[in-house]
């Protein structure tokens, strides 16, 4: 049974208001929900302006969100976690660590969203690339994901194999990529999640998808639950799907020691 959903979003990035998300978690029978809004402390120039335009500014607003979380905790019997989904960029570990130490979240989720500054979810960026160029992007993605695990900066790693969600990059992942990241997680305290962010939508798969999932399971790696919900209506449906998925796998979701 899924008891905790460690990966959801609020209006402090691209999600819904905190009270509605908590009520949906209660209705889904959860014991706890984690708010892990998007955050980036390494973006510069156009990338920073784009994030500001999207409202991804938790590095400046987490104090205000924390006040809201402290209030909602008085209004519910479930646990509400004050967390973050932090963009990981290799070579910028010191800046990320400094911010995480200062902010003192309950836990941090690390995400690889870009390779060499290009967002791996923006299809248009990759539409005109050759097979060789697309393969290089996917190589870079898994290099970054392995480095994320090795950094030990995060309690959780989000949506491994995110590149599979993008049609232009789908199908370039290999068994060598999967072994690379599985070895990195096997040697790391960072726990990957099973993420339901697109299983009921256009992509139709959990992260990790079956081949990577099997490689991780072969190394006895545990998983936490992350619905990646942005709206209250998503939580219950995704938790139901996750419970069915874990039952099918015959494994229990891990619980963070917080």
mmCIF file with all atom_site columns, C-alpha atoms in Angstrom, residues 22-117:
data_model
loop_
_atom_site.group_PDB
_atom_site.id
_atom_site.type_symbol
_atom_site.label_atom_id
_atom_site.label_alt_id
_atom_site.label_comp_id
_atom_site.label_asym_id
_atom_site.label_entity_id
_atom_site.label_seq_id
_atom_site.pdbx_PDB_ins_code
_atom_site.Cartn_x
_atom_site.Cartn_y
_atom_site.Cartn_z
_atom_site.occupancy
_atom_site.B_iso_or_equiv
_atom_site.pdbx_formal_charge
_atom_site.auth_seq_id
_atom_site.auth_comp_id
_atom_site.auth_asym_id
_atom_site.auth_atom_id
_atom_site.pdbx_PDB_model_num
ATOM 1  C CA . UNK A 1 22  ? -3.605 18.245 0.818   1.00 0.00 ? 22  UNK A CA 1
ATOM 2  C CA . UNK A 1 23  ? -7.334 17.515 0.657   1.00 0.00 ? 23  UNK A CA 1
ATOM 3  C CA . UNK A 1 24  ? -6.765 15.303 -2.393  1.00 0.00 ? 24  UNK A CA 1
ATOM 4  C CA . UNK A 1 25  ? -3.994 13.421 -0.554  1.00 0.00 ? 25  UNK A CA 1
ATOM 5  C CA . UNK A 1 26  ? -6.365 12.871 2.365   1.00 0.00 ? 26  UNK A CA 1
ATOM 6  C CA . UNK A 1 27  ? -9.064 11.577 0.017   1.00 0.00 ? 27  UNK A CA 1
ATOM 7  C CA . UNK A 1 28  ? -6.545 9.196  -1.573  1.00 0.00 ? 28  UNK A CA 1
ATOM 8  C CA . UNK A 1 29  ? -5.865 7.666  1.848   1.00 0.00 ? 29  UNK A CA 1
ATOM 9  C CA . UNK A 1 30  ? -2.268 8.852  2.073   1.00 0.00 ? 30  UNK A CA 1
ATOM 10 C CA . UNK A 1 31  ? -0.418 9.287  5.347   1.00 0.00 ? 31  UNK A CA 1
ATOM 11 C CA . UNK A 1 32  ? 1.763  12.025 3.899   1.00 0.00 ? 32  UNK A CA 1
ATOM 12 C CA . UNK A 1 33  ? 2.354  14.269 0.914   1.00 0.00 ? 33  UNK A CA 1
ATOM 13 C CA . UNK A 1 34  ? 5.551  16.023 -0.104  1.00 0.00 ? 34  UNK A CA 1
ATOM 14 C CA . UNK A 1 35  ? 5.585  19.356 -1.887  1.00 0.00 ? 35  UNK A CA 1
ATOM 15 C CA . UNK A 1 36  ? 8.653  19.416 -4.102  1.00 0.00 ? 36  UNK A CA 1
ATOM 16 C CA . UNK A 1 37  ? 8.364  22.501 -6.250  1.00 0.00 ? 37  UNK A CA 1
ATOM 17 C CA . UNK A 1 38  ? 10.804 23.147 -9.061  1.00 0.00 ? 38  UNK A CA 1
ATOM 18 C CA . UNK A 1 39  ? 13.972 25.037 -8.193  1.00 0.00 ? 39  UNK A CA 1
ATOM 19 C CA . UNK A 1 40  ? 17.131 25.968 -10.073 1.00 0.00 ? 40  UNK A CA 1
ATOM 20 C CA . UNK A 1 41  ? 20.091 27.846 -8.594  1.00 0.00 ? 41  UNK A CA 1
ATOM 21 C CA . UNK A 1 42  ? 22.466 27.413 -11.523 1.00 0.00 ? 42  UNK A CA 1
ATOM 22 C CA . UNK A 1 43  ? 20.540 28.840 -14.512 1.00 0.00 ? 43  UNK A CA 1
ATOM 23 C CA . UNK A 1 44  ? 21.873 32.044 -16.046 1.00 0.00 ? 44  UNK A CA 1
ATOM 24 C CA . UNK A 1 45  ? 20.998 34.406 -18.893 1.00 0.00 ? 45  UNK A CA 1
ATOM 25 C CA . UNK A 1 46  ? 18.126 33.311 -21.126 1.00 0.00 ? 46  UNK A CA 1
ATOM 26 C CA . UNK A 1 47  ? 17.651 30.124 -19.122 1.00 0.00 ? 47  UNK A CA 1
ATOM 27 C CA . UNK A 1 48  ? 17.152 32.125 -15.929 1.00 0.00 ? 48  UNK A CA 1
ATOM 28 C CA . UNK A 1 49  ? 14.759 34.519 -17.641 1.00 0.00 ? 49  UNK A CA 1
ATOM 29 C CA . UNK A 1 50  ? 12.718 31.607 -18.971 1.00 0.00 ? 50  UNK A CA 1
ATOM 30 C CA . UNK A 1 51  ? 12.455 30.078 -15.499 1.00 0.00 ? 51  UNK A CA 1
ATOM 31 C CA . UNK A 1 52  ? 11.435 33.436 -14.058 1.00 0.00 ? 52  UNK A CA 1
ATOM 32 C CA . UNK A 1 53  ? 8.789  33.696 -16.755 1.00 0.00 ? 53  UNK A CA 1
ATOM 33 C CA . UNK A 1 54  ? 7.426  30.306 -15.758 1.00 0.00 ? 54  UNK A CA 1
ATOM 34 C CA . UNK A 1 55  ? 7.421  31.274 -12.090 1.00 0.00 ? 55  UNK A CA 1
ATOM 35 C CA . UNK A 1 56  ? 10.045 28.690 -11.087 1.00 0.00 ? 56  UNK A CA 1
ATOM 36 C CA . UNK A 1 57  ? 11.574 30.790 -8.331  1.00 0.00 ? 57  UNK A CA 1
ATOM 37 C CA . UNK A 1 58  ? 11.449 28.620 -5.217  1.00 0.00 ? 58  UNK A CA 1
ATOM 38 C CA . UNK A 1 59  ? 14.992 29.680 -4.392  1.00 0.00 ? 59  UNK A CA 1
ATOM 39 C CA . UNK A 1 60  ? 13.458 33.085 -3.575  1.00 0.00 ? 60  UNK A CA 1
ATOM 40 C CA . UNK A 1 61  ? 9.979  32.059 -2.369  1.00 0.00 ? 61  UNK A CA 1
ATOM 41 C CA . UNK A 1 62  ? 10.520 28.962 -0.246  1.00 0.00 ? 62  UNK A CA 1
ATOM 42 C CA . UNK A 1 63  ? 10.232 31.018 2.972   1.00 0.00 ? 63  UNK A CA 1
ATOM 43 C CA . UNK A 1 64  ? 6.698  32.062 2.010   1.00 0.00 ? 64  UNK A CA 1
ATOM 44 C CA . UNK A 1 65  ? 5.731  28.556 0.956   1.00 0.00 ? 65  UNK A CA 1
ATOM 45 C CA . UNK A 1 66  ? 7.096  27.253 4.258   1.00 0.00 ? 66  UNK A CA 1
ATOM 46 C CA . UNK A 1 67  ? 4.710  29.520 6.132   1.00 0.00 ? 67  UNK A CA 1
ATOM 47 C CA . UNK A 1 68  ? 1.844  28.082 4.101   1.00 0.00 ? 68  UNK A CA 1
ATOM 48 C CA . UNK A 1 69  ? 2.986  24.536 4.817   1.00 0.00 ? 69  UNK A CA 1
ATOM 49 C CA . UNK A 1 70  ? 3.244  25.272 8.528   1.00 0.00 ? 70  UNK A CA 1
ATOM 50 C CA . UNK A 1 71  ? -0.343 26.577 8.453   1.00 0.00 ? 71  UNK A CA 1
ATOM 51 C CA . UNK A 1 72  ? -1.783 23.608 6.541   1.00 0.00 ? 72  UNK A CA 1
ATOM 52 C CA . UNK A 1 73  ? -0.119 21.236 8.991   1.00 0.00 ? 73  UNK A CA 1
ATOM 53 C CA . UNK A 1 74  ? -2.478 22.628 11.648  1.00 0.00 ? 74  UNK A CA 1
ATOM 54 C CA . UNK A 1 75  ? -5.444 21.847 9.375   1.00 0.00 ? 75  UNK A CA 1
ATOM 55 C CA . UNK A 1 76  ? -4.734 18.183 8.556   1.00 0.00 ? 76  UNK A CA 1
ATOM 56 C CA . UNK A 1 77  ? -3.860 14.924 10.261  1.00 0.00 ? 77  UNK A CA 1
ATOM 57 C CA . UNK A 1 78  ? -1.533 13.733 7.494   1.00 0.00 ? 78  UNK A CA 1
ATOM 58 C CA . UNK A 1 79  ? 2.160  14.590 7.272   1.00 0.00 ? 79  UNK A CA 1
ATOM 59 C CA . UNK A 1 80  ? 3.027  17.444 4.934   1.00 0.00 ? 80  UNK A CA 1
ATOM 60 C CA . UNK A 1 81  ? 6.659  17.627 3.818   1.00 0.00 ? 81  UNK A CA 1
ATOM 61 C CA . UNK A 1 82  ? 8.477  20.800 2.865   1.00 0.00 ? 82  UNK A CA 1
ATOM 62 C CA . UNK A 1 83  ? 10.664 19.575 0.008   1.00 0.00 ? 83  UNK A CA 1
ATOM 63 C CA . UNK A 1 84  ? 12.187 20.698 -3.285  1.00 0.00 ? 84  UNK A CA 1
ATOM 64 C CA . UNK A 1 85  ? 12.759 19.377 -6.792  1.00 0.00 ? 85  UNK A CA 1
ATOM 65 C CA . UNK A 1 86  ? 16.173 20.752 -7.669  1.00 0.00 ? 86  UNK A CA 1
ATOM 66 C CA . UNK A 1 87  ? 17.655 20.821 -11.159 1.00 0.00 ? 87  UNK A CA 1
ATOM 67 C CA . UNK A 1 88  ? 21.014 19.067 -11.100 1.00 0.00 ? 88  UNK A CA 1
ATOM 68 C CA . UNK A 1 89  ? 23.789 20.432 -13.316 1.00 0.00 ? 89  UNK A CA 1
ATOM 69 C CA . UNK A 1 90  ? 27.190 18.666 -13.250 1.00 0.00 ? 90  UNK A CA 1
ATOM 70 C CA . UNK A 1 91  ? 29.985 20.939 -12.118 1.00 0.00 ? 91  UNK A CA 1
ATOM 71 C CA . UNK A 1 92  ? 27.663 23.134 -10.050 1.00 0.00 ? 92  UNK A CA 1
ATOM 72 C CA . UNK A 1 93  ? 27.454 20.876 -7.009  1.00 0.00 ? 93  UNK A CA 1
ATOM 73 C CA . UNK A 1 94  ? 28.925 23.447 -4.633  1.00 0.00 ? 94  UNK A CA 1
ATOM 74 C CA . UNK A 1 95  ? 26.221 26.016 -5.418  1.00 0.00 ? 95  UNK A CA 1
ATOM 75 C CA . UNK A 1 96  ? 23.457 23.445 -5.113  1.00 0.00 ? 96  UNK A CA 1
ATOM 76 C CA . UNK A 1 97  ? 24.837 22.141 -1.816  1.00 0.00 ? 97  UNK A CA 1
ATOM 77 C CA . UNK A 1 98  ? 25.153 25.653 -0.400  1.00 0.00 ? 98  UNK A CA 1
ATOM 78 C CA . UNK A 1 99  ? 21.526 26.444 -1.172  1.00 0.00 ? 99  UNK A CA 1
ATOM 79 C CA . UNK A 1 100 ? 20.206 23.129 0.140   1.00 0.00 ? 100 UNK A CA 1
ATOM 80 C CA . UNK A 1 101 ? 22.155 23.575 3.371   1.00 0.00 ? 101 UNK A CA 1
ATOM 81 C CA . UNK A 1 102 ? 20.779 27.090 3.786   1.00 0.00 ? 102 UNK A CA 1
ATOM 82 C CA . UNK A 1 103 ? 17.169 26.208 2.947   1.00 0.00 ? 103 UNK A CA 1
ATOM 83 C CA . UNK A 1 104 ? 17.086 23.056 5.136   1.00 0.00 ? 104 UNK A CA 1
ATOM 84 C CA . UNK A 1 105 ? 14.193 21.333 3.361   1.00 0.00 ? 105 UNK A CA 1
ATOM 85 C CA . UNK A 1 106 ? 12.830 18.102 4.788   1.00 0.00 ? 106 UNK A CA 1
ATOM 86 C CA . UNK A 1 107 ? 14.373 16.369 1.763   1.00 0.00 ? 107 UNK A CA 1
ATOM 87 C CA . UNK A 1 108 ? 15.539 17.188 -1.740  1.00 0.00 ? 108 UNK A CA 1
ATOM 88 C CA . UNK A 1 109 ? 14.629 15.534 -5.027  1.00 0.00 ? 109 UNK A CA 1
ATOM 89 C CA . UNK A 1 110 ? 17.253 15.819 -7.737  1.00 0.00 ? 110 UNK A CA 1
ATOM 90 C CA . UNK A 1 111 ? 16.221 16.048 -11.391 1.00 0.00 ? 111 UNK A CA 1
ATOM 91 C CA . UNK A 1 112 ? 18.026 16.081 -14.700 1.00 0.00 ? 112 UNK A CA 1
ATOM 92 C CA . UNK A 1 113 ? 15.940 18.234 -17.013 1.00 0.00 ? 113 UNK A CA 1
ATOM 93 C CA . UNK A 1 114 ? 18.593 19.440 -19.438 1.00 0.00 ? 114 UNK A CA 1
ATOM 94 C CA . UNK A 1 115 ? 21.738 18.457 -21.314 1.00 0.00 ? 115 UNK A CA 1
ATOM 95 C CA . UNK A 1 116 ? 24.170 21.258 -22.146 1.00 0.00 ? 116 UNK A CA 1
ATOM 96 C CA . UNK A 1 117 ? 21.416 23.766 -21.400 1.00 0.00 ? 117 UNK A CA 1
#
